[in-house]
């Protein structure tokens, strides 16, 4: 059985911090990369950050560089997202995802590269 479970969302004020975590079930195939996406109300789900296990490289969308840090443990199929200096525009549902079929930068950083998704965790940043 394949299941990804996120946790760590919540309500914080501008400038605050949250740490998200995600663990994939043991039945999830080995992945090229795992990542975080977010979805604002009425908008498309967008890329936030990813970690490539094979290359040992992390990737971030421009709007979170310097504020968010992705880390993880491939053996435990677990990733984290440390979010600092949060802004109201970071408010969204955050989803964990696993890329088990597509290698390469364009697949790490796009929704089309990921096959398995978690249920999402709400992050709300108040002014």
XYZ file of N, CA, C and O in Angstrom, residues 4-9 20-23 33-51 68 70 79-81 83 90-99 108 110-111 114-123:
232
model
N 1.393 8.546 1.677
C 2.244 9.616 2.161
C 1.432 10.448 3.144
O 0.305 10.841 2.838
N 2.003 10.715 4.309
C 1.304 11.438 5.359
C 2.110 12.650 5.783
O 3.261 12.514 6.206
N 1.490 13.836 5.670
C 2.119 15.082 6.098
C 1.612 15.485 7.476
O 0.492 15.145 7.868
N 2.428 16.255 8.182
C 2.021 16.821 9.456
C 2.835 18.080 9.714
O 3.828 18.336 9.046
N 2.407 18.872 10.689
C 3.162 20.035 11.113
C 2.564 21.375 10.735
O 3.094 22.417 11.132
N 1.472 21.379 9.977
C 0.843 22.635 9.617
C 0.181 23.287 10.811
O 0.014 22.676 11.870
N 7.298 21.215 8.671
C 6.454 20.165 8.133
C 7.244 18.872 8.004
O 8.447 18.889 7.757
N 6.565 17.758 8.155
C 7.194 16.469 7.949
C 6.300 15.595 7.081
O 5.086 15.783 7.024
N 6.914 14.635 6.415
C 6.189 13.710 5.546
C 6.913 12.380 5.535
O 8.125 12.334 5.341
N 6.167 11.308 5.726
C 6.720 9.965 5.655
C 5.889 9.124 4.692
O 4.662 9.096 4.789
N 13.202 11.463 -6.272
C 13.122 12.692 -5.502
C 11.819 12.731 -4.726
O 10.848 12.058 -5.078
N 11.805 13.515 -3.671
C 10.576 13.837 -2.976
C 10.497 15.349 -2.848
O 11.530 16.023 -2.814
N 9.279 15.854 -2.772
C 9.147 17.295 -2.751
C 7.900 17.789 -2.062
O 7.040 17.004 -1.639
N 7.834 19.106 -1.958
C 6.698 19.801 -1.373
C 6.069 20.714 -2.414
O 6.772 21.433 -3.146
N 4.761 20.693 -2.474
C 3.977 21.584 -3.308
C 2.947 22.277 -2.427
O 2.652 21.823 -1.321
N 2.393 23.373 -2.924
C 1.344 24.043 -2.173
C 0.269 24.543 -3.127
O 0.511 24.773 -4.309
N -0.925 24.704 -2.582
C -2.055 25.137 -3.380
C -2.825 26.221 -2.643
O -3.332 25.997 -1.538
N -2.880 27.405 -3.248
C -3.667 28.507 -2.727
C -5.103 28.350 -3.213
O -5.355 27.746 -4.261
N -6.082 28.906 -2.478
C -7.480 28.797 -2.903
C -7.679 29.317 -4.321
O -7.246 30.419 -4.663
N -8.304 28.517 -5.153
C -8.605 28.914 -6.512
C -7.426 28.906 -7.462
O -7.560 29.366 -8.603
N -6.275 28.381 -7.021
C -5.079 28.378 -7.854
C -4.607 26.953 -8.115
O -5.021 26.004 -7.455
N -3.708 26.817 -9.094
C -3.103 25.528 -9.395
C -2.084 25.168 -8.321
O -1.473 26.042 -7.702
N -1.906 23.875 -8.113
C -0.882 23.411 -7.194
C 0.496 23.757 -7.761
O 0.775 23.497 -8.933
N 1.369 24.348 -6.931
C 2.651 24.828 -7.405
C 3.812 24.230 -6.622
O 3.693 23.885 -5.444
N 4.950 24.147 -7.284
C 6.167 23.614 -6.694
C 6.712 24.539 -5.623
O 6.707 25.759 -5.780
N 7.202 23.958 -4.523
C 7.830 24.718 -3.456
C 9.295 24.316 -3.284
O 10.194 25.154 -3.357
N 9.547 23.031 -3.036
C 10.905 22.557 -2.792
C 10.989 21.065 -3.063
O 9.990 20.355 -2.970
N 12.183 20.591 -3.398
C 12.393 19.170 -3.642
C 13.811 18.780 -3.261
O 14.717 19.621 -3.238
N 13.990 17.496 -2.986
C 15.311 16.949 -2.727
C 15.516 15.748 -3.624
O 14.673 14.849 -3.685
N 12.986 28.889 3.389
C 12.606 27.494 3.586
C 13.806 26.588 3.355
O 14.661 26.871 2.506
N 14.572 22.350 2.794
C 14.109 20.976 2.697
C 15.236 20.039 3.099
O 16.401 20.280 2.781
N 10.766 13.278 4.486
C 11.280 14.609 4.189
C 10.678 15.610 5.161
O 9.629 15.372 5.764
N 11.371 16.745 5.274
C 10.944 17.823 6.140
C 10.999 19.132 5.369
O 11.733 19.268 4.394
N 10.233 20.096 5.821
C 10.307 21.446 5.283
C 10.309 22.418 6.453
O 9.278 22.605 7.104
N 10.222 26.021 7.606
C 9.743 27.274 7.051
C 9.945 28.381 8.072
O 9.340 28.362 9.143
N 2.371 32.819 2.049
C 2.709 31.410 2.204
C 1.500 30.573 2.615
O 1.586 29.340 2.650
N 0.395 31.220 2.941
C -0.814 30.512 3.343
C -1.299 29.619 2.207
O -1.537 30.086 1.091
N -1.437 28.329 2.489
C -1.832 27.359 1.473
C -1.951 25.993 2.122
O -1.550 25.795 3.270
N -2.481 25.047 1.358
C -2.390 23.645 1.738
C -1.105 23.097 1.142
O -0.872 23.220 -0.063
N -0.269 22.510 1.973
C 1.016 21.984 1.538
C 0.932 20.475 1.376
O 0.451 19.766 2.262
N 1.414 19.987 0.231
C 1.360 18.573 -0.110
C 2.751 17.989 -0.272
O 3.614 18.598 -0.896
N 2.944 16.800 0.251
C 4.154 16.023 0.046
C 3.952 15.116 -1.164
O 2.845 14.622 -1.400
N 5.017 14.884 -1.931
C 4.915 14.048 -3.119
C 6.190 13.256 -3.345
O 7.277 13.669 -2.933
N 6.054 12.112 -4.019
C 7.184 11.249 -4.352
C 7.258 11.036 -5.853
O 6.260 10.679 -6.486
N 8.448 11.254 -6.411
C 8.730 11.027 -7.822
C 9.422 9.681 -7.944
O 10.599 9.552 -7.599
N 11.812 17.007 -11.174
C 11.868 17.249 -9.734
C 11.037 18.461 -9.347
O 10.507 18.526 -8.235
N 8.392 19.984 -11.096
C 7.074 20.152 -11.698
C 6.121 19.086 -11.197
O 6.526 17.963 -10.884
N 4.850 19.444 -11.139
C 3.833 18.536 -10.637
C 3.735 17.261 -11.463
O 3.455 16.180 -10.923
N 5.604 13.835 -10.463
C 5.302 13.117 -9.232
C 4.084 12.214 -9.368
O 3.061 12.613 -9.930
N 4.197 11.015 -8.820
C 3.163 9.999 -8.957
C 2.308 9.813 -7.706
O 1.140 9.443 -7.813
N 2.890 10.046 -6.535
C 2.189 9.806 -5.278
C 2.137 11.073 -4.451
O 3.116 11.812 -4.356
N 0.984 11.285 -3.812
C 0.727 12.519 -3.077
C 0.118 12.248 -1.717
O -0.643 11.299 -1.542
N 0.452 13.102 -0.757
C -0.171 13.046 0.544
C -1.495 13.769 0.562
O -1.960 14.301 -0.452
N -2.121 13.800 1.731
C -3.453 14.387 1.866
C -3.421 15.901 2.037
O -4.460 16.554 1.897
N -2.269 16.450 2.357
C -2.120 17.883 2.543
C -2.219 18.304 3.990
O -2.908 17.668 4.790
N -1.526 19.389 4.330
C -1.602 19.979 5.657
C -1.713 21.492 5.504
O -1.007 22.101 4.704
N -2.622 22.097 6.259
C -2.919 23.518 6.119
C -1.887 24.370 6.853
O -1.593 24.132 8.029
N -1.364 25.361 6.154
C -0.499 26.374 6.750
C -1.183 27.722 6.586
O -1.521 28.117 5.469
